[in-house]
PDB file of C-alpha atoms in Angstrom:
ATOM      1  CA  ALA W1320      37.805  -4.121 -24.336  1.00 72.00           C
ATOM      2  CA  THR W1321      39.442  -7.537 -24.388  1.00 86.00           C
ATOM      3  CA  ARG W1322      38.252 -10.549 -26.321  1.00 91.00           C
ATOM      4  CA  PHE W1323      38.961 -14.037 -24.974  1.00 92.00           C
ATOM      5  CA  VAL W1324      38.311 -16.565 -27.740  1.00 89.00           C
ATOM      6  CA  GLY W1325      38.771 -19.740 -25.723  1.00 89.00           C
ATOM      7  CA  SER W1326      38.588 -20.701 -22.090  1.00 93.00           C
ATOM      8  CA  VAL W1327      40.423 -18.597 -19.513  1.00 94.00           C
ATOM      9  CA  VAL W1328      41.406 -19.567 -15.983  1.00 94.00           C
ATOM     10  CA  PHE W1329      42.008 -17.043 -13.196  1.00 94.00           C
ATOM     11  CA  ARG W1330      41.554 -19.636 -10.454  1.00 93.00           C
ATOM     12  CA  GLU W1331      42.902 -18.559  -7.035  1.00 93.00           C
ATOM     13  CA  ALA W1332      44.188 -15.292  -8.448  1.00 94.00           C
ATOM     14  CA  GLY W1333      44.154 -12.086  -6.409  1.00 94.00           C
ATOM     15  CA  PHE W1334      43.178  -8.687  -7.786  1.00 93.00           C
ATOM     16  CA  LEU W1335      44.469  -6.278  -5.159  1.00 88.00           C
ATOM     17  CA  LEU W1336      44.149  -2.945  -6.974  1.00 82.00           C
ATOM     18  CA  GLY W1337      40.796  -3.485  -8.622  1.00 76.00           C
ATOM     19  CA  SER W1338      39.860  -5.449 -11.715  1.00 83.00           C
ATOM     20  CA  THR W1339      38.438  -4.036 -14.911  1.00 86.00           C
ATOM     21  CA  PHE W1340      36.984  -6.425 -17.455  1.00 91.00           C
ATOM     22  CA  GLY W1341      34.519  -3.888 -18.826  1.00 89.00           C
ATOM     23  CA  LEU W1342      33.219  -4.594 -22.340  1.00 91.00           C
ATOM     24  CA  SER W1343      35.275  -7.804 -22.477  1.00 94.00           C
ATOM     25  CA  SER W1344      34.012 -10.856 -24.328  1.00 94.00           C
ATOM     26  CA  PHE W1345      34.559 -14.408 -23.099  1.00 94.00           C
ATOM     27  CA  GLY W1346      34.060 -16.982 -25.848  1.00 92.00           C
ATOM     28  CA  GLY W1347      34.645 -20.032 -23.655  1.00 93.00           C
ATOM     29  CA  LEU W1348      34.683 -21.054 -20.023  1.00 94.00           C
ATOM     30  CA  ALA W1349      35.641 -18.243 -17.639  1.00 95.00           C
ATOM     31  CA  ASP W1350      36.964 -19.708 -14.394  1.00 96.00           C
ATOM     32  CA  PHE W1351      37.200 -17.266 -11.466  1.00 96.00           C
ATOM     33  CA  THR W1352      37.016 -19.954  -8.769  1.00 95.00           C
ATOM     34  CA  ASN W1353      38.530 -18.872  -5.426  1.00 96.00           C
ATOM     35  CA  VAL W1354      39.519 -15.494  -6.851  1.00 95.00           C
ATOM     36  CA  TYR W1355      40.019 -12.612  -4.419  1.00 95.00           C
ATOM     37  CA  PHE W1356      38.826  -9.143  -5.450  1.00 95.00           C
ATOM     38  CA  ASN W1357      40.174  -6.559  -3.020  1.00 93.00           C
ATOM     39  CA  LYS W1358      38.607  -3.585  -4.818  1.00 93.00           C
ATOM     40  CA  THR W1359      35.597  -3.188  -7.108  1.00 93.00           C
ATOM     41  CA  ALA W1360      35.243  -6.050  -9.588  1.00 94.00           C
ATOM     42  CA  TYR W1361      34.065  -4.275 -12.744  1.00 94.00           C
ATOM     43  CA  PHE W1362      32.410  -6.429 -15.396  1.00 94.00           C
ATOM     44  CA  GLY W1363      30.233  -3.730 -16.912  1.00 93.00           C
ATOM     45  CA  GLY W1364      29.168  -4.531 -20.467  1.00 94.00           C
ATOM     46  CA  VAL W1365      30.935  -7.881 -20.367  1.00 95.00           C
ATOM     47  CA  LYS W1366      29.684 -10.814 -22.429  1.00 95.00           C
ATOM     48  CA  PHE W1367      29.960 -14.391 -21.172  1.00 94.00           C
ATOM     49  CA  THR W1368      28.844 -16.765 -23.924  1.00 93.00           C
ATOM     50  CA  ASP W1369      29.731 -19.883 -21.929  1.00 93.00           C
ATOM     51  CA  LEU W1370      29.825 -20.875 -18.269  1.00 93.00           C
ATOM     52  CA  ALA W1371      31.311 -18.333 -15.865  1.00 95.00           C
ATOM     53  CA  TYR W1372      32.528 -19.794 -12.561  1.00 93.00           C
ATOM     54  CA  PHE W1373      32.816 -17.479  -9.566  1.00 95.00           C
ATOM     55  CA  VAL W1374      32.529 -20.305  -7.032  1.00 94.00           C
ATOM     56  CA  ASN W1375      34.052 -19.434  -3.629  1.00 95.00           C
ATOM     57  CA  ALA W1376      35.124 -16.033  -4.907  1.00 95.00           C
ATOM     58  CA  ARG W1377      35.652 -13.271  -2.355  1.00 95.00           C
ATOM     59  CA  PHE W1378      34.575  -9.682  -2.935  1.00 95.00           C
ATOM     60  CA  ASP W1379      35.775  -7.054  -0.465  1.00 94.00           C
ATOM     61  CA  ASP W1380      34.108  -4.307  -2.487  1.00 94.00           C
ATOM     62  CA  ASP W1381      31.406  -4.106  -5.157  1.00 95.00           C
ATOM     63  CA  LEU W1382      30.623  -6.418  -8.054  1.00 95.00           C
ATOM     64  CA  ASN W1383      29.464  -4.392 -11.038  1.00 95.00           C
ATOM     65  CA  MET W1384      27.750  -6.404 -13.787  1.00 94.00           C
ATOM     66  CA  GLU W1385      25.802  -3.504 -15.287  1.00 95.00           C
ATOM     67  CA  ASP W1386      24.828  -3.913 -18.974  1.00 95.00           C
ATOM     68  CA  SER W1387      26.405  -7.382 -19.018  1.00 95.00           C
ATOM     69  CA  ARG W1388      25.252 -10.397 -21.028  1.00 94.00           C
ATOM     70  CA  LEU W1389      25.478 -13.701 -19.174  1.00 91.00           C
ATOM     71  CA  TYR W1390      24.720 -17.179 -20.417  1.00 91.00           C
ATOM     72  CA  ASN W1391      25.349 -19.185 -17.251  1.00 93.00           C
ATOM     73  CA  MET W1392      27.039 -17.678 -14.190  1.00 95.00           C
ATOM     74  CA  ARG W1393      27.646 -19.488 -10.899  1.00 94.00           C
ATOM     75  CA  LEU W1394      28.242 -17.536  -7.705  1.00 92.00           C
ATOM     76  CA  ASP W1395      28.082 -20.464  -5.290  1.00 89.00           C
ATOM     77  CA  ASN W1396      29.510 -19.798  -1.816  1.00 91.00           C
ATOM     78  CA  VAL W1397      30.767 -16.335  -2.676  1.00 93.00           C
ATOM     79  CA  SER W1398      31.913 -14.116   0.167  1.00 93.00           C
ATOM     80  CA  LEU W1399      30.727 -10.511   0.307  1.00 93.00           C
ATOM     81  CA  GLN W1400      31.387  -7.755   2.815  1.00 91.00           C
ATOM     82  CA  GLU W1401      28.445  -6.134   4.603  1.00 89.00           C
ATOM     83  CA  ASP W1402      28.727  -2.968   2.499  1.00 92.00           C
ATOM     84  CA  SER W1403      29.428  -4.733  -0.797  1.00 94.00           C
ATOM     85  CA  LYS W1404      26.929  -4.082  -3.594  1.00 95.00           C
ATOM     86  CA  ILE W1405      26.036  -6.101  -6.683  1.00 95.00           C
ATOM     87  CA  ASN W1406      24.890  -4.111  -9.694  1.00 96.00           C
ATOM     88  CA  LEU W1407      22.813  -6.045 -12.245  1.00 95.00           C
ATOM     89  CA  ASN W1408      21.132  -3.026 -13.818  1.00 95.00           C
ATOM     90  CA  ASN W1409      20.290  -3.590 -17.492  1.00 94.00           C
ATOM     91  CA  SER W1410      22.005  -6.981 -17.420  1.00 94.00           C
ATOM     92  CA  ASP W1411      20.644  -9.910 -19.392  1.00 93.00           C
ATOM     93  CA  PHE W1412      21.204 -13.383 -18.007  1.00 91.00           C
ATOM     94  CA  THR W1413      19.896 -16.805 -18.958  1.00 90.00           C
ATOM     95  CA  LYS W1414      20.971 -18.521 -15.744  1.00 94.00           C
ATOM     96  CA  LEU W1415      22.448 -16.989 -12.611  1.00 94.00           C
ATOM     97  CA  GLU W1416      23.051 -19.401  -9.751  1.00 95.00           C
ATOM     98  CA  VAL W1417      23.306 -17.591  -6.439  1.00 94.00           C
ATOM     99  CA  ARG W1418      21.091 -17.977  -3.405  1.00 95.00           C
ATOM    100  CA  TRP W1419      18.965 -14.982  -2.497  1.00 96.00           C
ATOM    101  CA  ALA W1420      20.138 -15.153   1.116  1.00 93.00           C
ATOM    102  CA  VAL W1421      23.643 -14.311  -0.119  1.00 92.00           C
ATOM    103  CA  ILE W1422      22.718 -11.190  -2.094  1.00 93.00           C
ATOM    104  CA  ASN W1423      19.395 -10.003  -0.639  1.00 91.00           C
ATOM    105  CA  ASP W1424      20.813  -6.922   1.112  1.00 89.00           C
ATOM    106  CA  ARG W1425      23.467  -6.209  -1.490  1.00 92.00           C
ATOM    107  CA  LEU W1426      21.643  -6.041  -4.810  1.00 94.00           C
ATOM    108  CA  VAL W1427      21.399  -2.484  -6.117  1.00 94.00           C
ATOM    109  CA  TYR W1428      17.699  -1.698  -6.403  1.00 94.00           C
ATOM    110  CA  ASN W1429      16.386  -1.748  -9.948  1.00 93.00           C
ATOM    111  CA  GLY W1430      12.905  -2.996 -10.739  1.00 94.00           C
ATOM    112  CA  ALA W1431      13.885  -4.805 -13.934  1.00 94.00           C
ATOM    113  CA  ALA W1432      16.877  -6.481 -12.253  1.00 94.00           C
ATOM    114  CA  TYR W1433      14.764  -7.710  -9.353  1.00 96.00           C
ATOM    115  CA  LEU W1434      12.051  -9.096 -11.627  1.00 96.00           C
ATOM    116  CA  ALA W1435      14.706 -10.765 -13.791  1.00 95.00           C
ATOM    117  CA  MET W1436      16.050 -12.458 -10.650  1.00 96.00           C
ATOM    118  CA  VAL W1437      12.520 -13.625  -9.746  1.00 96.00           C
ATOM    119  CA  LYS W1438      12.169 -15.171 -13.204  1.00 96.00           C
ATOM    120  CA  ASN W1439      15.634 -16.689 -12.896  1.00 96.00           C
ATOM    121  CA  TYR W1440      14.829 -18.339  -9.559  1.00 96.00           C
ATOM    122  CA  LYS W1441      11.587 -19.755 -10.909  1.00 95.00           C
ATOM    123  CA  SER W1442      13.416 -21.273 -13.877  1.00 95.00           C
ATOM    124  CA  LEU W1443      15.853 -22.865 -11.395  1.00 95.00           C
ATOM    125  CA  GLU W1444      12.846 -24.067  -9.356  1.00 94.00           C
ATOM    126  CA  TRP W1445      14.157 -22.162  -6.325  1.00 96.00           C
ATOM    127  CA  PHE W1446      10.682 -20.965  -5.458  1.00 95.00           C
ATOM    128  CA  ASP W1447      11.426 -19.785  -1.919  1.00 95.00           C
ATOM    129  CA  ASP W1448      14.216 -17.594  -3.297  1.00 97.00           C
ATOM    130  CA  ALA W1449      11.830 -16.256  -5.940  1.00 97.00           C
ATOM    131  CA  ASP W1450       9.247 -15.370  -3.286  1.00 96.00           C
ATOM    132  CA  ASP W1451      11.827 -13.701  -1.040  1.00 97.00           C
ATOM    133  CA  CYS W1452      13.241 -11.705  -3.949  1.00 97.00           C
ATOM    134  CA  TYR W1453       9.792 -10.559  -5.048  1.00 97.00           C
ATOM    135  CA  TYR W1454       8.823  -9.657  -1.485  1.00 97.00           C
ATOM    136  CA  GLN W1455      11.904  -7.451  -1.048  1.00 97.00           C
ATOM    137  CA  TYR W1456      11.332  -5.880  -4.469  1.00 96.00           C
ATOM    138  CA  ARG W1457       7.828  -4.850  -3.441  1.00 96.00           C
ATOM    139  CA  ARG W1458       8.941  -3.647   0.005  1.00 95.00           C
ATOM    140  CA  ILE W1459      11.657  -1.401  -1.389  1.00 95.00           C
ATOM    141  CA  GLY W1460       9.318  -0.066  -4.076  1.00 93.00           C
ATOM    142  CA  GLN W1461       6.701   0.659  -1.419  1.00 94.00           C
ATOM    143  CA  ASP W1462       9.203   2.514   0.769  1.00 93.00           C
ATOM    144  CA  GLN W1463      10.343   4.673  -2.133  1.00 92.00           C
ATOM    145  CA  ALA W1464       6.872   5.448  -3.499  1.00 91.00           C
ATOM    146  CA  PRO W1465       5.283   8.824  -2.638  1.00 92.00           C
ATOM    147  CA  TRP W1466       2.110   8.859  -0.583  1.00 92.00           C
ATOM    148  CA  GLY W1467      -0.980   8.255  -2.669  1.00 92.00           C
ATOM    149  CA  TRP W1468      -3.457   5.551  -3.586  1.00 92.00           C
ATOM    150  CA  GLY W1469      -0.703   3.400  -5.052  1.00 91.00           C
ATOM    151  CA  LYS W1470       1.265   3.383  -1.790  1.00 93.00           C
ATOM    152  CA  ILE W1471      -1.880   2.778   0.255  1.00 95.00           C
ATOM    153  CA  SER W1472      -2.782  -0.154  -2.010  1.00 94.00           C
ATOM    154  CA  ASP W1473       0.720  -1.578  -1.560  1.00 95.00           C
ATOM    155  CA  LEU W1474       0.448  -1.236   2.221  1.00 95.00           C
ATOM    156  CA  ILE W1475      -2.843  -3.133   2.202  1.00 95.00           C
ATOM    157  CA  SER W1476      -1.314  -5.830   0.003  1.00 96.00           C
ATOM    158  CA  TRP W1477       1.656  -6.108   2.364  1.00 96.00           C
ATOM    159  CA  LEU W1478      -0.458  -6.306   5.516  1.00 95.00           C
ATOM    160  CA  SER W1479      -3.059  -8.697   4.133  1.00 95.00           C
ATOM    161  CA  CYS W1480      -0.984 -11.277   2.253  1.00 95.00           C
ATOM    162  CA  GLY W1481       2.645 -10.153   1.983  1.00 96.00           C
ATOM    163  CA  TYR W1482       2.178  -9.247  -1.703  1.00 96.00           C
ATOM    164  CA  GLY W1483       0.767 -12.691  -2.383  1.00 95.00           C
ATOM    165  CA  VAL W1484       3.794 -14.658  -1.147  1.00 95.00           C
ATOM    166  CA  ARG W1485       3.350 -14.518   2.647  1.00 95.00           C
ATOM    167  CA  PRO W1486       0.206 -16.386   3.818  1.00 95.00           C
ATOM    168  CA  SER W1487       1.461 -15.859   7.375  1.00 96.00           C
ATOM    169  CA  HIS W1488       0.553 -12.171   7.016  1.00 97.00           C
ATOM    170  CA  THR W1489      -3.068 -13.176   6.414  1.00 97.00           C
ATOM    171  CA  VAL W1490      -3.082 -15.337   9.541  1.00 97.00           C
ATOM    172  CA  ILE W1491      -1.562 -12.567  11.666  1.00 97.00           C
ATOM    173  CA  LEU W1492      -4.018  -9.980  10.345  1.00 97.00           C
ATOM    174  CA  SER W1493      -6.942 -12.348  10.967  1.00 97.00           C
ATOM    175  CA  LEU W1494      -5.901 -12.933  14.568  1.00 97.00           C
ATOM    176  CA  SER W1495      -5.363  -9.189  15.036  1.00 97.00           C
ATOM    177  CA  LEU W1496      -8.892  -8.442  13.823  1.00 97.00           C
ATOM    178  CA  ILE W1497     -10.405 -11.093  16.093  1.00 97.00           C
ATOM    179  CA  ILE W1498      -8.559  -9.604  19.066  1.00 97.00           C
ATOM    180  CA  LEU W1499      -9.543  -6.063  18.041  1.00 97.00           C
ATOM    181  CA  PHE W1500     -13.242  -6.952  17.879  1.00 97.00           C
ATOM    182  CA  THR W1501     -12.891  -8.861  21.138  1.00 97.00           C
ATOM    183  CA  ALA W1502     -11.609  -5.677  22.785  1.00 96.00           C
ATOM    184  CA  ILE W1503     -14.444  -3.637  21.258  1.00 96.00           C
ATOM    185  CA  PHE W1504     -17.156  -6.088  22.346  1.00 95.00           C
ATOM    186  CA  TRP W1505     -15.662  -6.384  25.825  1.00 94.00           C
ATOM    187  CA  GLY W1506     -14.827  -2.734  26.349  1.00 93.00           C
ATOM    188  CA  ALA W1507     -18.185  -1.466  25.066  1.00 93.00           C
ATOM    189  CA  HIS W1508     -20.170  -4.032  27.078  1.00 92.00           C
ATOM    190  CA  ALA W1509     -21.854  -4.971  23.802  1.00 93.00           C
ATOM    191  CA  LEU W1510     -22.528  -8.609  24.699  1.00 92.00           C
ATOM    192  CA  GLN W1511     -25.061 -10.297  26.898  1.00 90.00           C
ATOM    193  CA  PRO W1512     -26.032 -13.886  27.705  1.00 87.00           C
ATOM    194  CA  SER W1513     -28.718 -15.154  25.360  1.00 79.00           C
ATOM    195  CA  ALA W1514     -32.098 -16.307  26.559  1.00 71.00           C
ATOM    196  CA  SER W1515     -30.917 -19.931  26.398  1.00 65.00           C
ATOM    197  CA  ALA W1516     -27.962 -19.287  28.714  1.00 62.00           C
ATOM    198  CA  SER W1517     -27.925 -20.445  32.313  1.00 65.00           C
ATOM    199  CA  PRO W1518     -29.524 -18.025  34.784  1.00 61.00           C
ATOM    200  CA  GLY W1519     -27.031 -15.636  36.393  1.00 58.00           C
ATOM    201  CA  SER W1520     -24.492 -16.054  33.595  1.00 68.00           C
ATOM    202  CA  SER W1521     -22.100 -13.184  32.880  1.00 81.00           C
ATOM    203  CA  ILE W1522     -19.857 -12.335  29.952  1.00 86.00           C
ATOM    204  CA  SER W1523     -16.119 -12.861  30.444  1.00 91.00           C
ATOM    205  CA  ILE W1524     -13.341 -11.761  28.135  1.00 93.00           C
ATOM    206  CA  ASN W1525     -13.011 -15.399  27.019  1.00 93.00           C
ATOM    207  CA  ASP W1526     -16.654 -15.261  26.010  1.00 92.00           C
ATOM    208  CA  ALA W1527     -15.981 -12.096  24.044  1.00 94.00           C
ATOM    209  CA  PHE W1528     -13.068 -13.805  22.260  1.00 96.00           C
ATOM    210  CA  TYR W1529     -15.250 -16.808  21.458  1.00 95.00           C
ATOM    211  CA  PHE W1530     -18.036 -14.537  20.174  1.00 95.00           C
ATOM    212  CA  SER W1531     -15.590 -12.595  17.985  1.00 96.00           C
ATOM    213  CA  SER W1532     -13.982 -15.766  16.606  1.00 96.00           C
ATOM    214  CA  MET W1533     -17.316 -17.299  15.670  1.00 95.00           C
ATOM    215  CA  TRP W1534     -18.562 -14.211  13.873  1.00 95.00           C
ATOM    216  CA  PHE W1535     -15.209 -13.931  12.043  1.00 96.00           C
ATOM    217  CA  LEU W1536     -15.946 -17.410  10.681  1.00 94.00           C
ATOM    218  CA  GLY W1537     -19.505 -16.366   9.816  1.00 92.00           C
ATOM    219  CA  ARG W1538     -21.206 -18.496  12.452  1.00 91.00           C
ATOM    220  CA  ALA W1539     -23.585 -17.291  15.155  1.00 86.00           C
ATOM    221  CA  PRO W1540     -22.240 -18.244  18.599  1.00 87.00           C
ATOM    222  CA  GLN W1541     -24.306 -20.103  21.155  1.00 82.00           C
ATOM    223  CA  ASN W1542     -25.462 -18.649  24.497  1.00 84.00           C
ATOM    224  CA  ILE W1543     -24.148 -15.158  23.703  1.00 90.00           C
ATOM    225  CA  SER W1544     -25.929 -12.360  21.865  1.00 90.00           C
ATOM    226  CA  ILE W1545     -25.078  -8.813  21.007  1.00 92.00           C
ATOM    227  CA  ILE W1546     -26.883  -5.834  22.454  1.00 92.00           C
ATOM    228  CA  GLU W1547     -29.129  -3.885  20.119  1.00 89.00           C
ATOM    229  CA  GLY W1548     -27.255  -1.100  18.375  1.00 89.00           C
ATOM    230  CA  PHE W1549     -23.987  -3.017  17.996  1.00 92.00           C
ATOM    231  CA  GLU W1550     -25.151  -5.500  15.359  1.00 91.00           C
ATOM    232  CA  PHE W1551     -23.270  -3.697  12.584  1.00 93.00           C
ATOM    233  CA  LEU W1552     -19.981  -4.761  14.198  1.00 94.00           C
ATOM    234  CA  THR W1553     -20.711  -8.419  13.561  1.00 94.00           C
ATOM    235  CA  VAL W1554     -21.493  -7.641   9.912  1.00 95.00           C
ATOM    236  CA  PHE W1555     -18.141  -5.904   9.456  1.00 96.00           C
ATOM    237  CA  GLU W1556     -16.238  -8.690  11.185  1.00 96.00           C
ATOM    238  CA  THR W1557     -17.930 -11.424   9.169  1.00 96.00           C
ATOM    239  CA  LEU W1558     -17.236  -9.641   5.869  1.00 97.00           C
ATOM    240  CA  ALA W1559     -13.597  -9.142   6.860  1.00 96.00           C
ATOM    241  CA  GLY W1560     -13.377 -12.807   7.855  1.00 96.00           C
ATOM    242  CA  TRP W1561     -14.735 -14.069   4.552  1.00 96.00           C
ATOM    243  CA  LEU W1562     -12.397 -11.826   2.586  1.00 96.00           C
ATOM    244  CA  LEU W1563      -9.331 -12.851   4.574  1.00 96.00           C
ATOM    245  CA  MET W1564     -10.163 -16.560   4.453  1.00 96.00           C
ATOM    246  CA  ALA W1565     -10.551 -16.357   0.672  1.00 96.00           C
ATOM    247  CA  LEU W1566      -7.282 -14.412   0.435  1.00 96.00           C
ATOM    248  CA  PHE W1567      -5.515 -16.997   2.583  1.00 95.00           C
ATOM    249  CA  LEU W1568      -6.649 -19.835   0.322  1.00 94.00           C
ATOM    250  CA  VAL W1569      -5.546 -17.978  -2.811  1.00 94.00           C
ATOM    251  CA  THR W1570      -2.149 -17.107  -1.324  1.00 94.00           C
ATOM    252  CA  MET W1571      -1.573 -20.614   0.007  1.00 93.00           C
ATOM    253  CA  SER W1572      -2.455 -22.164  -3.353  1.00 91.00           C
ATOM    254  CA  LYS W1573      -0.024 -19.808  -5.084  1.00 88.00           C
ATOM    255  CA  VAL W1574       2.781 -20.658  -2.681  1.00 87.00           C
ATOM    256  CA  MET W1575       2.159 -24.407  -2.356  1.00 83.00           C
ATOM    257  CA  LEU W1576       0.990 -25.427  -5.824  1.00 78.00           C
ATOM    258  CA  ARG W1577       4.030 -24.795  -8.001  1.00 74.00           C
TER     259      ARG W1577
END
């Protein structure tokens, strides 16, 4: 382990055979701007007590920050290979500036590391990055979970609201349900013109879509009624509509009102 008492500058240096700073301590500024790491950059157990610059750094292999302690680390505009991995397992950081789009497919999965990144992005007021990080954390956890009630609950949460950060999922599911009930009403010939409809009227698929949409919103449509024996379908659709509309409002408020 190496201890750097003051500031150190490695700017534009090249580490061609790998770099090992494991368990090192940096007491001042650590400047790795424009540094090229040809092999794994190992910073396991390192301690940065001041600002660590890795701006425009290039990593052709992995970046291992496992068990590290970071005060303020900047990874702006870093370059990573497609198979490069970043390991933040058991790391503790106060501020880590790197956009989620840069590391989203490269961060080694660890629940605590992902949640720490979510908290980090919120403190930086990068709320879209926080949502994207949390969404991927839940997706990976869902994929790895064994089948059971927990996985089923996660699937429902994903489909209905994108784990609370994707209101678009609620809209898509709502439209899918309206179309599904439209197909059921149309295919089962469950609809008929109401007594107030014009004589000789028939039910088209557009009518079925209108009927389904209105009942999804909890409103009885005009000029169309349902045949006896199929009334329970409208009850199910209305309940689903109320639940999804409430879920949409909750999710939108969470995403928009920061």
